[in-house]
Amino acid sequence: MKWVTALLILFFIAVSGCSQNVKESQSLKKDIRSEMNLHKSEFRLSHAADFSWEKAYIFGPYTTEDEIEKELGMPFKNESNLEQREDMNIIVFVKGNRVIMYAEIPRSYGDFLVRDLPITPKKDQIRFQEIKT
């Protein structure tokens, strides 16, 4: 009976360890917005992301969860429902084999012009274009 309990505990640890259920960071969103307001066409992502990260990915409108997970190489669940939205980008930060943070960035802030993914702390210049209303 003890081994069954031990197996169940190990199973729940393994399942919960695989979860990538990270909440959106409002402070990161605010910092990215500040950088975009300050620089008007490009900024260094590391100036807004003042935490330890290894890679960042930008996903645009209508990107499916499957496409995001394929690019990241790991499961990722978020509440933005990006695949049905044209008004939103998300920036996902990864360290090791884990998503550590993400931010939803409304397109009203601007459209990102990113050619190479992933973005790294050493190669973190982000170009964007303001949306004219």
Tab-separated table of C-alpha atoms in Angstrom:
chain	number	residue	atom	x	y	z
A	1	MET	CA	0.000	0.000	0.000
A	2	LYS	CA	2.875	2.373	0.757
A	3	TRP	CA	4.313	1.939	-2.726
A	4	VAL	CA	0.934	2.843	-4.279
A	5	THR	CA	0.845	6.037	-2.212
A	6	ALA	CA	4.444	6.815	-3.183
A	7	LEU	CA	3.642	6.265	-6.868
A	8	LEU	CA	0.612	8.550	-6.653
A	9	ILE	CA	2.679	11.277	-4.997
A	10	LEU	CA	5.370	10.986	-7.691
A	11	PHE	CA	2.711	11.097	-10.394
A	12	PHE	CA	1.167	14.315	-9.048
A	13	ILE	CA	4.589	15.923	-8.683
A	14	ALA	CA	5.452	15.005	-12.276
A	15	VAL	CA	2.142	16.269	-13.638
A	16	SER	CA	2.278	19.543	-11.742
A	17	GLY	CA	5.921	20.047	-12.742
A	18	CYS	CA	4.982	19.869	-16.432
A	19	SER	CA	2.384	22.575	-16.147
A	20	GLN	CA	3.192	25.904	-17.786
A	21	ASN	CA	0.275	27.765	-16.265
A	22	VAL	CA	1.993	31.132	-15.792
A	23	LYS	CA	-0.014	34.287	-15.111
A	24	GLU	CA	0.471	37.440	-17.152
A	25	SER	CA	2.763	40.055	-15.620
A	26	GLN	CA	1.081	43.453	-15.476
A	27	SER	CA	4.308	45.131	-14.341
A	28	LEU	CA	6.194	43.708	-17.346
A	29	LYS	CA	3.420	44.934	-19.649
A	30	LYS	CA	3.721	48.402	-18.104
A	31	ASP	CA	7.528	48.405	-18.476
A	32	ILE	CA	7.333	47.349	-22.140
A	33	ARG	CA	4.753	50.060	-22.792
A	34	SER	CA	7.056	52.640	-21.162
A	35	GLU	CA	9.960	51.573	-23.393
A	36	MET	CA	7.753	51.773	-26.488
A	37	ASN	CA	6.550	55.264	-25.530
A	38	LEU	CA	10.087	56.433	-24.858
A	39	HIS	CA	11.738	55.154	-28.035
A	40	LYS	CA	8.981	55.317	-30.693
A	41	SER	CA	10.434	52.722	-33.111
A	42	GLU	CA	12.796	50.340	-31.296
A	43	PHE	CA	13.944	49.433	-27.817
A	44	ARG	CA	16.007	46.846	-25.975
A	45	LEU	CA	13.790	44.211	-24.422
A	46	SER	CA	16.232	43.745	-21.536
A	47	HIS	CA	15.506	47.336	-20.454
A	48	ALA	CA	11.887	46.342	-19.808
A	49	ALA	CA	12.583	42.803	-18.583
A	50	ASP	CA	14.674	43.376	-15.480
A	51	PHE	CA	14.752	39.715	-14.454
A	52	SER	CA	16.826	36.715	-15.488
A	53	TRP	CA	15.683	35.177	-18.785
A	54	GLU	CA	17.331	33.220	-21.608
A	55	LYS	CA	14.917	33.525	-24.526
A	56	ALA	CA	11.871	35.552	-25.476
A	57	TYR	CA	9.318	34.967	-28.200
A	58	ILE	CA	6.784	37.352	-29.695
A	59	PHE	CA	3.537	35.916	-31.026
A	60	GLY	CA	1.140	37.984	-33.070
A	61	PRO	CA	-2.605	37.945	-33.612
A	62	TYR	CA	-4.300	34.678	-34.539
A	63	THR	CA	-1.361	32.513	-33.408
A	64	THR	CA	-2.756	29.198	-32.206
A	65	GLU	CA	-1.790	27.569	-28.934
A	66	ASP	CA	-0.314	24.653	-30.923
A	67	GLU	CA	1.908	27.041	-32.912
A	68	ILE	CA	3.076	28.725	-29.710
A	69	GLU	CA	3.863	25.393	-28.056
A	70	LYS	CA	5.710	24.181	-31.163
A	71	GLU	CA	7.884	27.328	-31.239
A	72	LEU	CA	8.547	27.206	-27.490
A	73	GLY	CA	9.138	23.460	-27.507
A	74	MET	CA	7.009	23.055	-24.385
A	75	PRO	CA	3.413	23.309	-23.175
A	76	PHE	CA	2.073	26.815	-22.642
A	77	LYS	CA	-1.384	27.788	-21.464
A	78	ASN	CA	-2.557	31.377	-21.286
A	79	GLU	CA	-5.845	33.153	-20.935
A	80	SER	CA	-5.437	35.619	-23.815
A	81	ASN	CA	-7.125	33.390	-26.428
A	82	LEU	CA	-4.703	34.844	-28.980
A	83	GLU	CA	-5.843	32.607	-31.839
A	84	GLN	CA	-9.164	34.468	-31.986
A	85	ARG	CA	-7.847	38.002	-31.495
A	86	GLU	CA	-6.445	40.569	-33.875
A	87	ASP	CA	-5.783	43.211	-31.223
A	88	MET	CA	-3.078	41.451	-29.208
A	89	ASN	CA	0.534	40.265	-29.236
A	90	ILE	CA	2.132	38.262	-26.460
A	91	ILE	CA	5.772	38.174	-25.415
A	92	VAL	CA	6.789	34.950	-23.667
A	93	PHE	CA	9.988	34.672	-21.599
A	94	VAL	CA	11.754	31.358	-21.067
A	95	LYS	CA	14.516	30.304	-18.700
A	96	GLY	CA	15.768	26.741	-18.818
A	97	ASN	CA	12.858	24.586	-19.876
A	98	ARG	CA	10.183	26.757	-18.281
A	99	VAL	CA	8.047	29.691	-19.257
A	100	ILE	CA	8.751	32.173	-16.480
A	101	MET	CA	6.675	35.168	-17.528
A	102	TYR	CA	4.599	36.618	-20.323
A	103	ALA	CA	2.879	39.866	-21.154
A	104	GLU	CA	-0.046	40.658	-23.409
A	105	ILE	CA	0.807	43.712	-25.501
A	106	PRO	CA	-2.151	45.368	-27.270
A	107	ARG	CA	-1.517	46.212	-30.918
A	108	SER	CA	-2.607	49.751	-30.125
A	109	TYR	CA	0.894	50.083	-28.591
A	110	GLY	CA	2.382	49.095	-31.962
A	111	ASP	CA	3.115	46.154	-34.260
A	112	PHE	CA	6.352	44.287	-33.598
A	113	LEU	CA	8.729	43.833	-36.539
A	114	VAL	CA	10.657	40.756	-35.431
A	115	ARG	CA	12.615	38.634	-37.876
A	116	ASP	CA	14.614	36.258	-35.717
A	117	LEU	CA	13.289	34.172	-32.857
A	118	PRO	CA	14.140	33.525	-30.188
A	119	ILE	CA	15.206	36.882	-28.826
A	120	THR	CA	18.079	36.635	-26.354
A	121	PRO	CA	19.439	39.065	-23.755
A	122	LYS	CA	22.456	39.689	-26.021
A	123	LYS	CA	20.325	40.153	-29.143
A	124	ASP	CA	17.307	41.981	-27.786
A	125	GLN	CA	16.714	44.994	-30.028
A	126	ILE	CA	12.994	45.064	-30.817
A	127	ARG	CA	11.658	47.146	-33.687
A	128	PHE	CA	8.029	48.144	-33.796
A	129	GLN	CA	5.739	50.327	-35.824
A	130	GLU	CA	3.176	52.617	-34.260
A	131	ILE	CA	-0.401	52.059	-35.317
A	132	LYS	CA	-1.922	55.192	-36.807
A	133	THR	CA	-5.533	55.716	-35.795
